[in-house]
mmCIF file of C-alpha atoms and ligand atoms in Angstrom:
data_model
loop_
_atom_site.group_PDB
_atom_site.id
_atom_site.type_symbol
_atom_site.label_atom_id
_atom_site.label_comp_id
_atom_site.label_asym_id
_atom_site.label_seq_id
_atom_site.Cartn_x
_atom_site.Cartn_y
_atom_site.Cartn_z
ATOM 1 C CA UNK A 1 -11.180 -14.599 17.683
ATOM 2 C CA UNK A 2 -9.969 -16.956 15.135
ATOM 3 C CA UNK A 3 -8.643 -15.031 11.999
ATOM 4 C CA UNK A 4 -7.466 -15.857 8.556
ATOM 5 C CA UNK A 5 -5.058 -13.389 6.849
ATOM 6 C CA UNK A 6 -4.589 -13.699 3.094
ATOM 7 C CA UNK A 7 -1.190 -12.662 1.698
ATOM 8 C CA UNK A 8 2.490 -13.085 2.094
ATOM 9 C CA UNK A 9 4.273 -9.807 2.255
ATOM 10 C CA UNK A 10 5.490 -7.264 4.684
ATOM 11 C CA UNK A 11 1.961 -5.570 4.999
ATOM 12 C CA UNK A 12 0.592 -9.015 5.895
ATOM 13 C CA UNK A 13 3.366 -9.433 8.591
ATOM 14 C CA UNK A 14 2.485 -6.421 9.886
ATOM 15 C CA UNK A 15 -1.198 -7.129 9.921
ATOM 16 C CA UNK A 16 -0.443 -10.801 11.496
ATOM 17 C CA UNK A 17 1.599 -8.889 14.156
ATOM 18 C CA UNK A 18 -1.237 -6.492 14.878
ATOM 19 C CA UNK A 19 -3.744 -9.347 15.346
ATOM 20 C CA UNK A 20 -1.609 -10.965 18.102
ATOM 21 C CA UNK A 21 -3.701 -12.159 20.986
ATOM 22 C CA UNK A 22 -6.174 -13.776 18.697
ATOM 23 C CA UNK A 23 -5.895 -17.281 16.876
ATOM 24 C CA UNK A 24 -4.248 -16.162 13.822
ATOM 25 C CA UNK A 25 -3.790 -18.114 10.679
ATOM 26 C CA UNK A 26 -2.181 -16.782 7.449
ATOM 27 C CA UNK A 27 -2.097 -18.119 3.950
ATOM 28 C CA UNK A 28 0.319 -18.519 2.358
ATOM 29 C CA UNK A 29 2.510 -16.156 4.680
ATOM 30 C CA UNK A 30 6.023 -16.208 4.976
ATOM 31 C CA UNK A 31 8.878 -17.375 7.155
ATOM 32 C CA UNK A 32 8.683 -14.657 9.463
ATOM 33 C CA UNK A 33 5.297 -15.292 10.671
ATOM 34 C CA UNK A 34 5.940 -18.649 12.207
ATOM 35 C CA UNK A 35 5.319 -18.244 15.819
ATOM 36 C CA UNK A 36 2.656 -15.529 15.416
ATOM 37 C CA UNK A 37 0.323 -17.419 12.988
ATOM 38 C CA UNK A 38 -0.218 -20.719 11.594
ATOM 39 C CA UNK A 39 0.559 -20.958 7.923
ATOM 40 C CA UNK A 40 -1.465 -22.692 5.099
ATOM 41 C CA UNK A 41 -1.127 -23.021 1.487
ATOM 42 C CA UNK A 42 -3.771 -21.137 -0.548
ATOM 43 C CA UNK A 43 -4.291 -20.185 -4.193
ATOM 44 C CA UNK A 44 -4.270 -16.223 -3.694
ATOM 45 C CA UNK A 45 -6.067 -15.379 -6.802
ATOM 46 C CA UNK A 46 -8.849 -18.234 -6.273
ATOM 47 C CA UNK A 47 -11.964 -17.252 -4.381
ATOM 48 C CA UNK A 48 -12.815 -20.861 -4.088
ATOM 49 C CA UNK A 49 -9.611 -21.797 -2.651
ATOM 50 C CA UNK A 50 -9.891 -19.017 -0.017
ATOM 51 C CA UNK A 51 -13.354 -19.963 0.875
ATOM 52 C CA UNK A 52 -12.498 -23.639 1.210
ATOM 53 C CA UNK A 53 -9.512 -22.892 3.576
ATOM 54 C CA UNK A 54 -11.730 -20.371 5.794
ATOM 55 C CA UNK A 55 -14.525 -23.063 6.159
ATOM 56 C CA UNK A 56 -11.983 -25.834 6.962
ATOM 57 C CA UNK A 57 -10.254 -23.610 9.730
ATOM 58 C CA UNK A 58 -13.758 -22.218 10.926
ATOM 59 C CA UNK A 59 -12.656 -18.525 11.050
ATOM 60 C CA UNK A 60 -14.744 -15.757 12.315
ATOM 61 C CA UNK A 61 -12.949 -13.071 10.193
ATOM 62 C CA UNK A 62 -10.779 -13.001 6.916
ATOM 63 C CA UNK A 63 -8.621 -10.222 6.516
ATOM 64 C CA UNK A 64 -7.459 -9.784 2.742
ATOM 65 C CA UNK A 65 -4.134 -8.107 2.348
ATOM 66 C CA UNK A 66 -3.380 -7.935 -1.543
ATOM 67 C CA UNK A 67 -5.453 -6.637 -4.162
ATOM 68 C CA UNK A 68 -5.255 -9.665 -6.611
ATOM 69 C CA UNK A 69 -7.956 -11.616 -4.339
ATOM 70 C CA UNK A 70 -10.207 -8.540 -4.085
ATOM 71 C CA UNK A 71 -10.327 -8.117 -7.796
ATOM 72 C CA UNK A 72 -10.954 -11.799 -8.240
ATOM 73 C CA UNK A 73 -14.068 -11.599 -5.977
ATOM 74 C CA UNK A 74 -12.834 -13.268 -2.890
ATOM 75 C CA UNK A 75 -15.010 -11.092 -0.466
ATOM 76 C CA UNK A 76 -17.909 -11.633 -2.532
ATOM 77 C CA UNK A 77 -17.578 -15.536 -2.231
ATOM 78 C CA UNK A 78 -16.958 -15.215 1.522
ATOM 79 C CA UNK A 79 -19.940 -12.886 2.016
ATOM 80 C CA UNK A 80 -22.125 -15.295 0.242
ATOM 81 C CA UNK A 81 -20.889 -18.009 2.530
ATOM 82 C CA UNK A 82 -21.804 -15.767 5.647
ATOM 83 C CA UNK A 83 -18.141 -15.530 6.429
ATOM 84 C CA UNK A 84 -17.091 -11.895 7.817
ATOM 85 C CA UNK A 85 -14.422 -10.432 5.727
ATOM 86 C CA UNK A 86 -12.399 -7.302 5.812
ATOM 87 C CA UNK A 87 -12.037 -6.254 2.260
ATOM 88 C CA UNK A 88 -14.367 -4.466 -0.449
ATOM 89 C CA UNK A 89 -16.375 -6.355 -2.840
ATOM 90 C CA UNK A 90 -14.937 -7.065 -6.470
ATOM 91 C CA UNK A 91 -17.157 -4.265 -7.913
ATOM 92 C CA UNK A 92 -15.866 -1.760 -5.235
ATOM 93 C CA UNK A 93 -12.170 -3.062 -5.535
ATOM 94 C CA UNK A 94 -12.364 -1.607 -9.094
ATOM 95 C CA UNK A 95 -11.419 1.695 -7.567
ATOM 96 C CA UNK A 96 -7.888 0.161 -7.743
ATOM 97 C CA UNK A 97 -8.344 -2.491 -10.360
ATOM 98 C CA UNK A 98 -9.718 0.019 -13.230
ATOM 99 C CA UNK A 99 -8.045 3.488 -13.085
ATOM 100 C CA UNK A 100 -10.778 4.555 -15.718
ATOM 101 C CA UNK A 101 -13.366 3.632 -13.239
ATOM 102 C CA UNK A 102 -11.796 5.346 -10.526
ATOM 103 C CA UNK A 103 -11.645 8.574 -12.620
ATOM 104 C CA UNK A 104 -15.323 8.132 -13.488
ATOM 105 C CA UNK A 105 -16.289 8.060 -9.657
ATOM 106 C CA UNK A 106 -13.940 10.887 -8.766
ATOM 107 C CA UNK A 107 -15.681 13.049 -11.602
ATOM 108 C CA UNK A 108 -19.084 12.113 -10.292
ATOM 109 C CA UNK A 109 -17.866 12.930 -6.708
ATOM 110 C CA UNK A 110 -16.396 16.300 -7.676
ATOM 111 C CA UNK A 111 -13.046 15.190 -6.226
ATOM 112 C CA UNK A 112 -9.776 16.875 -7.472
ATOM 113 C CA UNK A 113 -7.449 14.562 -9.577
ATOM 114 C CA UNK A 114 -5.273 14.664 -12.548
ATOM 115 C CA UNK A 115 -6.875 14.988 -16.044
ATOM 116 C CA UNK A 116 -6.345 11.792 -18.130
ATOM 117 C CA UNK A 117 -6.912 9.995 -21.303
ATOM 118 C CA UNK A 118 -7.411 6.247 -21.671
ATOM 119 C CA UNK A 119 -5.873 4.799 -24.723
ATOM 120 C CA UNK A 120 -6.714 1.074 -26.239
ATOM 121 C CA UNK A 121 -4.564 0.906 -29.362
ATOM 122 C CA UNK A 122 -0.892 1.673 -30.188
ATOM 123 C CA UNK A 123 -2.067 4.252 -33.017
ATOM 124 C CA UNK A 124 -3.587 6.575 -30.358
ATOM 125 C CA UNK A 125 -0.244 6.695 -28.251
ATOM 126 C CA UNK A 126 1.261 9.523 -30.398
ATOM 127 C CA UNK A 127 -1.693 12.013 -29.973
ATOM 128 C CA UNK A 128 -1.789 11.318 -26.380
ATOM 129 C CA UNK A 129 1.965 12.072 -25.720
ATOM 130 C CA UNK A 130 1.290 15.309 -27.732
ATOM 131 C CA UNK A 131 -1.452 16.154 -25.303
ATOM 132 C CA UNK A 132 0.345 15.602 -22.077
ATOM 133 C CA UNK A 133 3.965 16.368 -21.119
ATOM 134 C CA UNK A 134 6.631 17.655 -20.593
ATOM 135 C CA UNK A 135 6.285 15.428 -17.711
ATOM 136 C CA UNK A 136 4.618 12.296 -18.797
ATOM 137 C CA UNK A 137 2.352 9.949 -16.161
ATOM 138 C CA UNK A 138 1.805 6.742 -17.859
ATOM 139 C CA UNK A 139 -0.271 4.099 -16.040
ATOM 140 C CA UNK A 140 -1.112 0.547 -16.759
ATOM 141 C CA UNK A 141 -4.997 0.317 -16.239
ATOM 142 C CA UNK A 142 -4.906 -2.846 -14.616
ATOM 143 C CA UNK A 143 -3.217 -4.378 -11.545
ATOM 144 C CA UNK A 144 0.323 -3.909 -11.495
ATOM 145 C CA UNK A 145 1.462 -4.232 -7.931
ATOM 146 C CA UNK A 146 2.334 -0.570 -7.727
ATOM 147 C CA UNK A 147 4.777 -0.898 -10.385
ATOM 148 C CA UNK A 148 2.693 -0.177 -13.496
ATOM 149 C CA UNK A 149 3.310 3.686 -13.534
ATOM 150 C CA UNK A 150 6.076 5.462 -15.135
ATOM 151 C CA UNK A 151 6.694 9.200 -14.607
ATOM 152 C CA UNK A 152 9.135 10.684 -17.033
ATOM 153 C CA UNK A 153 10.119 13.722 -18.865
ATOM 154 C CA UNK A 154 11.468 11.253 -21.601
ATOM 155 C CA UNK A 155 9.030 11.007 -24.237
ATOM 156 C CA UNK A 156 10.648 7.681 -25.622
ATOM 157 C CA UNK A 157 10.430 6.175 -22.184
ATOM 158 C CA UNK A 158 6.821 7.096 -21.852
ATOM 159 C CA UNK A 159 6.111 5.857 -25.322
ATOM 160 C CA UNK A 160 7.878 2.487 -24.645
ATOM 161 C CA UNK A 161 5.874 1.910 -21.480
ATOM 162 C CA UNK A 162 2.452 2.738 -23.178
ATOM 163 C CA UNK A 163 3.180 0.230 -26.051
ATOM 164 C CA UNK A 164 4.428 -2.302 -23.611
ATOM 165 C CA UNK A 165 1.014 -1.960 -21.462
ATOM 166 C CA UNK A 166 -1.043 -2.114 -24.574
ATOM 167 C CA UNK A 167 0.870 -5.097 -25.876
ATOM 168 C CA UNK A 168 -0.069 -6.995 -22.688
ATOM 169 C CA UNK A 169 -3.522 -6.380 -23.496
ATOM 170 C CA UNK A 170 -4.377 -3.694 -21.055
ATOM 171 C CA UNK A 171 -5.627 -0.144 -21.757
ATOM 172 C CA UNK A 172 -3.047 2.761 -20.884
ATOM 173 C CA UNK A 173 -3.912 5.942 -19.028
ATOM 174 C CA UNK A 174 -2.153 9.110 -19.715
ATOM 175 C CA UNK A 175 -2.476 11.649 -16.959
ATOM 176 C CA UNK A 176 -1.384 15.291 -16.225
ATOM 177 C CA UNK A 177 1.435 15.593 -13.662
ATOM 178 C CA UNK A 178 0.151 16.366 -10.081
ATOM 179 C CA UNK A 179 2.627 18.886 -8.313
ATOM 180 C CA UNK A 180 3.412 18.385 -4.703
ATOM 181 C CA UNK A 181 4.570 15.912 -2.265
ATOM 182 C CA UNK A 182 2.748 12.620 -2.120
ATOM 183 C CA UNK A 183 0.768 11.467 1.078
ATOM 184 C CA UNK A 184 -0.722 7.963 1.567
ATOM 185 C CA UNK A 185 -3.708 8.158 3.792
ATOM 186 C CA UNK A 186 -5.235 4.752 4.632
ATOM 187 C CA UNK A 187 -9.059 4.991 5.643
ATOM 188 C CA UNK A 188 -11.136 2.422 7.089
ATOM 189 C CA UNK A 189 -14.487 2.730 5.147
ATOM 190 C CA UNK A 190 -17.770 1.101 5.763
ATOM 191 C CA UNK A 191 -20.365 2.559 3.563
ATOM 192 C CA UNK A 192 -20.289 6.254 4.038
ATOM 193 C CA UNK A 193 -18.417 6.128 7.329
ATOM 194 C CA UNK A 194 -14.767 6.925 7.168
ATOM 195 C CA UNK A 195 -12.061 6.628 9.725
ATOM 196 C CA UNK A 196 -8.526 7.812 8.897
ATOM 197 C CA UNK A 197 -5.407 6.208 10.015
ATOM 198 C CA UNK A 198 -2.234 8.254 10.389
ATOM 199 C CA UNK A 199 -0.769 9.566 7.109
ATOM 200 C CA UNK A 200 2.483 8.327 5.681
ATOM 201 C CA UNK A 201 4.806 8.621 2.953
ATOM 202 C CA UNK A 202 6.204 6.041 0.665
ATOM 203 C CA UNK A 203 9.434 6.210 -1.444
ATOM 204 C CA UNK A 204 8.648 4.368 -4.750
ATOM 205 C CA UNK A 205 11.849 4.817 -6.520
ATOM 206 C CA UNK A 206 14.526 2.083 -6.240
ATOM 207 C CA UNK A 207 17.444 4.341 -5.397
ATOM 208 C CA UNK A 208 18.449 7.338 -3.163
ATOM 209 C CA UNK A 209 17.410 10.780 -4.335
ATOM 210 C CA UNK A 210 14.335 9.349 -6.120
ATOM 211 C CA UNK A 211 16.500 7.772 -8.848
ATOM 212 C CA UNK A 212 16.005 4.517 -10.814
ATOM 213 C CA UNK A 213 12.734 2.453 -11.448
ATOM 214 C CA UNK A 214 9.359 2.508 -9.694
ATOM 215 C CA UNK A 215 9.098 -0.252 -7.285
ATOM 216 C CA UNK A 216 6.455 -1.460 -4.998
ATOM 217 C CA UNK A 217 7.904 0.752 -2.240
ATOM 218 C CA UNK A 218 11.204 1.164 -0.679
ATOM 219 C CA UNK A 219 10.554 2.816 2.448
ATOM 220 C CA UNK A 220 7.992 4.831 4.483
ATOM 221 C CA UNK A 221 7.662 7.016 7.603
ATOM 222 C CA UNK A 222 4.679 8.203 9.699
ATOM 223 C CA UNK A 223 3.261 10.749 10.607
ATOM 224 C CA UNK A 224 4.368 13.605 8.188
ATOM 225 C CA UNK A 225 5.531 16.615 10.054
ATOM 226 C CA UNK A 226 5.280 18.810 6.918
ATOM 227 C CA UNK A 227 1.475 18.447 6.480
ATOM 228 C CA UNK A 228 -0.564 21.508 7.253
ATOM 229 C CA UNK A 229 -2.733 21.525 10.231
ATOM 230 C CA UNK A 230 -6.070 19.927 9.350
ATOM 231 C CA UNK A 231 -4.691 18.057 6.253
ATOM 232 C CA UNK A 232 -6.019 14.724 7.259
ATOM 233 C CA UNK A 233 -9.500 16.219 7.786
ATOM 234 C CA UNK A 234 -9.193 17.941 4.319
ATOM 235 C CA UNK A 235 -8.314 14.610 2.623
ATOM 236 C CA UNK A 236 -11.319 12.764 4.213
ATOM 237 C CA UNK A 237 -13.857 15.563 3.677
ATOM 238 C CA UNK A 238 -12.688 16.784 0.100
ATOM 239 C CA UNK A 239 -11.932 13.063 -1.168
ATOM 240 C CA UNK A 240 -12.595 9.821 0.816
ATOM 241 C CA UNK A 241 -16.247 10.917 2.128
ATOM 242 C CA UNK A 242 -17.447 12.227 -1.423
ATOM 243 C CA UNK A 243 -15.943 8.993 -2.956
ATOM 244 C CA UNK A 244 -17.688 6.772 -0.316
ATOM 245 C CA UNK A 245 -20.893 8.456 -0.706
ATOM 246 C CA UNK A 246 -20.737 8.095 -4.467
ATOM 247 C CA UNK A 247 -20.009 4.310 -4.103
ATOM 248 C CA UNK A 248 -23.079 4.004 -1.912
ATOM 249 C CA UNK A 249 -25.043 5.814 -4.258
ATOM 250 C CA UNK A 250 -24.221 3.522 -7.007
ATOM 251 C CA UNK A 251 -25.179 0.535 -4.856
ATOM 252 C CA UNK A 252 -21.513 -0.494 -4.578
ATOM 253 C CA UNK A 253 -20.719 0.363 -1.245
ATOM 254 C CA UNK A 254 -17.184 0.280 -0.217
ATOM 255 C CA UNK A 255 -16.269 -1.948 2.922
ATOM 256 C CA UNK A 256 -12.619 -2.237 3.736
ATOM 257 C CA UNK A 257 -9.421 -0.215 3.447
ATOM 258 C CA UNK A 258 -9.477 2.660 1.076
ATOM 259 C CA UNK A 259 -5.636 3.838 0.159
ATOM 260 C CA UNK A 260 -5.724 7.212 -0.985
ATOM 261 C CA UNK A 261 -2.584 8.396 -2.537
ATOM 262 C CA UNK A 262 -2.744 12.171 -2.736
ATOM 263 C CA UNK A 263 -0.328 14.761 -4.093
ATOM 264 C CA UNK A 264 -0.488 17.890 -1.888
ATOM 265 C CA UNK A 265 -0.294 20.825 -4.142
ATOM 266 C CA UNK A 266 -0.890 24.660 -4.045
ATOM 267 C CA UNK A 267 -4.683 24.014 -3.965
ATOM 268 C CA UNK A 268 -4.443 21.195 -1.313
ATOM 269 C CA UNK A 269 -4.986 17.343 -2.055
ATOM 270 C CA UNK A 270 -5.515 15.963 -5.294
ATOM 271 C CA UNK A 271 -5.770 12.129 -6.046
ATOM 272 C CA UNK A 272 -2.996 10.514 -7.538
ATOM 273 C CA UNK A 273 -4.524 6.874 -7.198
ATOM 274 C CA UNK A 274 -6.816 4.799 -5.044
ATOM 275 C CA UNK A 275 -5.884 1.284 -3.876
ATOM 276 C CA UNK A 276 -8.344 -1.045 -2.394
ATOM 277 C CA UNK A 277 -6.109 -2.293 0.325
ATOM 278 C CA UNK A 278 -3.383 -1.438 2.892
ATOM 279 C CA UNK A 279 -0.234 0.102 1.111
ATOM 280 C CA UNK A 280 3.128 -1.812 1.462
ATOM 281 C CA UNK A 281 5.436 -0.761 3.078
ATOM 282 C CA UNK A 282 3.572 2.200 4.681
ATOM 283 C CA UNK A 283 1.425 -0.097 6.611
ATOM 284 C CA UNK A 284 4.463 -1.431 8.555
ATOM 285 C CA UNK A 285 5.007 1.896 10.249
ATOM 286 C CA UNK A 286 1.567 3.163 10.586
ATOM 287 C CA UNK A 287 0.371 0.027 12.381
ATOM 288 C CA UNK A 288 3.449 0.054 14.618
ATOM 289 C CA UNK A 289 2.137 3.149 16.203
ATOM 290 C CA UNK A 290 -1.619 2.070 16.443
ATOM 291 C CA UNK A 291 -2.491 1.665 20.342
ATOM 292 C CA UNK A 292 -5.887 0.524 19.943
ATOM 293 C CA UNK A 293 -6.803 -3.284 19.047
ATOM 294 C CA UNK A 294 -6.506 -3.809 15.250
ATOM 295 C CA UNK A 295 -8.914 -6.575 15.515
ATOM 296 C CA UNK A 296 -11.851 -4.104 16.790
ATOM 297 C CA UNK A 297 -11.138 -1.820 13.788
ATOM 298 C CA UNK A 298 -11.053 -4.826 11.077
ATOM 299 C CA UNK A 299 -14.152 -6.358 12.734
ATOM 300 C CA UNK A 300 -16.287 -3.073 12.909
ATOM 301 C CA UNK A 301 -15.707 -2.792 9.003
ATOM 302 C CA UNK A 302 -16.570 -6.241 8.484
ATOM 303 C CA UNK A 303 -19.743 -6.234 10.539
ATOM 304 C CA UNK A 304 -20.705 -2.677 9.102
ATOM 305 C CA UNK A 305 -20.467 -1.003 12.670
ATOM 306 C CA UNK A 306 -17.660 1.255 11.784
ATOM 307 C CA UNK A 307 -19.753 4.277 13.447
ATOM 308 C CA UNK A 308 -19.664 2.801 16.695
ATOM 309 C CA UNK A 309 -15.945 2.152 16.849
ATOM 310 C CA UNK A 310 -14.497 4.306 19.614
ATOM 311 C CA UNK A 311 -11.728 6.957 18.260
ATOM 312 C CA UNK A 312 -8.658 5.240 17.357
ATOM 313 C CA UNK A 313 -5.482 5.608 19.757
ATOM 314 C CA UNK A 314 -2.082 6.103 18.511
ATOM 315 C CA UNK A 315 1.375 6.213 20.159
ATOM 316 C CA UNK A 316 3.188 9.585 20.364
ATOM 317 C CA UNK A 317 6.238 9.869 18.128
ATOM 318 C CA UNK A 318 7.219 8.704 14.626
ATOM 319 C CA UNK A 319 7.890 5.273 12.933
ATOM 320 C CA UNK A 320 10.050 4.527 9.826
ATOM 321 C CA UNK A 321 10.315 1.554 7.734
ATOM 322 C CA UNK A 322 13.315 0.699 5.453
ATOM 323 C CA UNK A 323 13.007 -2.048 2.735
ATOM 324 C CA UNK A 324 15.818 -4.346 2.264
ATOM 325 C CA UNK A 325 15.650 -5.467 -1.241
ATOM 326 C CA UNK A 326 17.320 -8.358 -3.255
ATOM 327 C CA UNK A 327 19.858 -7.758 -5.965
ATOM 328 C CA UNK A 328 18.393 -6.881 -9.164
ATOM 329 C CA UNK A 329 14.830 -5.691 -7.641
ATOM 330 C CA UNK A 330 12.721 -4.648 -9.222
ATOM 331 C CA UNK A 331 13.604 -5.835 -12.748
ATOM 332 C CA UNK A 332 15.242 -9.182 -12.047
ATOM 333 C CA UNK A 333 15.580 -9.884 -8.271
ATOM 334 C CA UNK A 334 17.760 -12.789 -7.245
ATOM 335 C CA UNK A 335 16.226 -15.145 -4.787
ATOM 336 C CA UNK A 336 17.470 -18.113 -2.674
ATOM 337 C CA UNK A 337 20.245 -16.488 -0.827
ATOM 338 C CA UNK A 338 20.822 -16.955 2.937
ATOM 339 C CA UNK A 339 19.900 -14.170 5.377
ATOM 340 C CA UNK A 340 21.592 -13.835 8.706
ATOM 341 C CA UNK A 341 21.704 -11.084 11.386
ATOM 342 C CA UNK A 342 20.110 -10.142 14.646
ATOM 343 C CA UNK A 343 16.504 -9.561 15.388
ATOM 344 C CA UNK A 344 15.252 -11.615 12.377
ATOM 345 C CA UNK A 345 12.519 -12.996 14.773
ATOM 346 C CA UNK A 346 11.471 -9.822 16.345
ATOM 347 C CA UNK A 347 8.391 -8.367 14.453
ATOM 348 C CA UNK A 348 8.988 -5.130 16.541
ATOM 349 C CA UNK A 349 12.194 -4.549 14.671
ATOM 350 C CA UNK A 350 11.966 -6.752 11.599
ATOM 351 C CA UNK A 351 8.964 -7.559 9.305
ATOM 352 C CA UNK A 352 9.466 -10.229 6.785
ATOM 353 C CA UNK A 353 8.234 -9.693 2.921
ATOM 354 C CA UNK A 354 9.981 -12.284 0.597
ATOM 355 C CA UNK A 355 11.568 -14.908 2.911
ATOM 356 C CA UNK A 356 11.404 -18.593 3.050
ATOM 357 C CA UNK A 357 13.333 -21.526 4.862
ATOM 358 C CA UNK A 358 15.443 -23.900 2.945
ATOM 359 C CA UNK A 359 16.928 -26.892 4.787
ATOM 360 C CA UNK A 360 16.371 -24.896 8.081
ATOM 361 C CA UNK A 361 18.091 -21.689 6.759
ATOM 362 C CA UNK A 362 16.197 -18.436 6.317
ATOM 363 C CA UNK A 363 16.403 -17.456 2.517
ATOM 364 C CA UNK A 364 15.217 -14.689 0.180
ATOM 365 C CA UNK A 365 12.161 -15.645 -1.937
ATOM 366 C CA UNK A 366 11.225 -12.271 -3.359
ATOM 367 C CA UNK A 367 12.317 -8.922 -4.363
ATOM 368 C CA UNK A 368 11.474 -6.978 -1.317
ATOM 369 C CA UNK A 369 12.837 -9.284 1.492
ATOM 370 C CA UNK A 370 12.711 -7.624 4.669
ATOM 371 C CA UNK A 371 11.301 -4.473 6.320
ATOM 372 C CA UNK A 372 13.252 -3.099 9.257
ATOM 373 C CA UNK A 373 11.251 -0.899 11.771
ATOM 374 C CA UNK A 374 12.455 2.118 13.818
ATOM 375 C CA UNK A 375 10.423 4.272 16.302
ATOM 376 C CA UNK A 376 11.531 7.488 18.123
ATOM 377 C CA UNK A 377 10.306 10.812 19.676
ATOM 378 C CA UNK A 378 11.509 12.352 16.444
ATOM 379 C CA UNK A 379 11.508 11.397 12.785
ATOM 380 C CA UNK A 380 15.301 11.525 12.803
ATOM 381 C CA UNK A 381 15.266 9.028 15.747
ATOM 382 C CA UNK A 382 12.717 6.967 14.342
ATOM 383 C CA UNK A 383 14.753 6.584 10.906
ATOM 384 C CA UNK A 384 18.115 6.013 12.656
ATOM 385 C CA UNK A 385 16.732 3.185 14.886
ATOM 386 C CA UNK A 386 15.376 1.653 11.514
ATOM 387 C CA UNK A 387 18.799 2.070 9.905
ATOM 388 C CA UNK A 388 20.507 0.547 13.011
ATOM 389 C CA UNK A 389 18.518 -2.575 12.402
ATOM 390 C CA UNK A 390 19.351 -2.844 8.759
ATOM 391 C CA UNK A 391 22.812 -2.631 9.460
ATOM 392 C CA UNK A 392 22.538 -5.951 11.500
ATOM 393 C CA UNK A 393 21.397 -7.947 8.513
ATOM 394 C CA UNK A 394 23.483 -9.709 5.859
ATOM 395 C CA UNK A 395 22.020 -10.667 2.563
ATOM 396 C CA UNK A 396 24.446 -11.036 -0.256
ATOM 397 C CA UNK A 397 23.838 -8.520 -3.056
ATOM 398 C CA UNK A 398 21.029 -6.715 -1.386
ATOM 399 C CA UNK A 399 20.571 -2.981 -1.145
ATOM 400 C CA UNK A 400 18.382 -0.427 0.725
ATOM 401 C CA UNK A 401 17.720 3.357 0.339
ATOM 402 C CA UNK A 402 19.751 5.399 2.613
ATOM 403 C CA UNK A 403 17.584 8.437 2.495
ATOM 404 C CA UNK A 404 14.150 7.278 3.916
ATOM 405 C CA UNK A 405 12.331 10.498 5.327
ATOM 406 C CA UNK A 406 15.674 12.424 4.940
ATOM 407 C CA UNK A 407 13.911 15.298 3.119
ATOM 408 C CA UNK A 408 11.287 15.510 5.803
ATOM 409 C CA UNK A 409 14.019 15.369 8.510
ATOM 410 C CA UNK A 410 15.811 18.223 6.959
ATOM 411 C CA UNK A 411 12.831 20.424 6.325
ATOM 412 C CA UNK A 412 12.931 20.183 2.568
ATOM 413 C CA UNK A 413 9.529 19.272 2.244
ATOM 414 C CA UNK A 414 7.810 22.830 2.344
ATOM 415 C CA UNK A 415 4.362 22.829 4.235
ATOM 416 C CA UNK A 416 1.669 24.254 2.164
ATOM 417 C CA UNK A 417 -0.880 26.404 3.943
HETATM 418 N N1 LIG B 1 3.130 1.413 -1.268
HETATM 419 C C1 LIG B 1 2.579 1.383 -2.604
HETATM 420 C C2 LIG B 1 1.570 0.482 -2.647
HETATM 421 O O1 LIG B 1 1.276 -0.324 -1.588
HETATM 422 O O2 LIG B 1 0.856 0.393 -3.771
#
């Protein structure tokens, strides 16, 4: 099948690798994808640019990686042209694009989530801060690439973030804090049919022990040994299916990947957020364990035949990904530095995120530069294998977290039953 993947990060490298065996094109892609896919320039935020490229190549399926083209309406434009596409419509992608819309859907679907207040003016901030706390969850109600959330006990930090969001022209959402470890559950959704992938956990803070600023994600592992038996079924039945049915009832059926970010608290799962696309970096370890053809799963969603997809098969064991970030990430990442090391061209071990080539040399071009992958019979083995790959790479000033999956390995995340 001739397929076009839109995007340029580690998630898209994992998708491109998972689609190997097909004729894969990627736009704009990154330096690590050469050899797996043909790269093309595209304006990611422009539906017209994506449609025109898809037509020019004559693709049979477009897979949209990031949220920006979804919210801009790329899937609507492709479907109007009769081009099959994996990704929700603009209206359905509002589950990620507008936190307030997501709250409305959850309320209508009877899904457990944090209570919240949406604030549009600086004058309302003080009252909202009085209402929430002592832990403040303050969210940019727009697309912020996973970095628009501040969780803090420091009222002045919460206030500063709220003011910055409003100054940038977006509403700000104050939420009650949800107890419990977080789970990322990716679900293929086609109308009311939901097929979950393996559950994963991301590490969103920049530094070890969950210190430092929020990032797009610094590492992830899958599956989750601490999750109670039947947890995935509960998340599907209590959250994803009711939301999918509510979207159908409103005439905006969801067709793509619905990313459920849940907190597993004393009463079970509650929604922290939805995203309208695969998560990054969780996709990297999750897809590394998928034993069924990825193309069949994505095509079934695009063609509305997900209910006929045979059950997905998964490799036994665990997988972990560690993100190698550029100096200064996430606030002011330094780019343009040379990258050296082993296995940089082996997508089973290293997936690229922010890389480019300059005068024939591989250089950093973004904040999250590389994702190293490890698999193993145990989570400890998978993580050790990922760290062994990280040690083989040199990038001046770069850093990575040394504690990916550590709490899970040490049994410090208590199963809730
Ligand atoms: N890993 C967080 C995200 O993809 O939004």
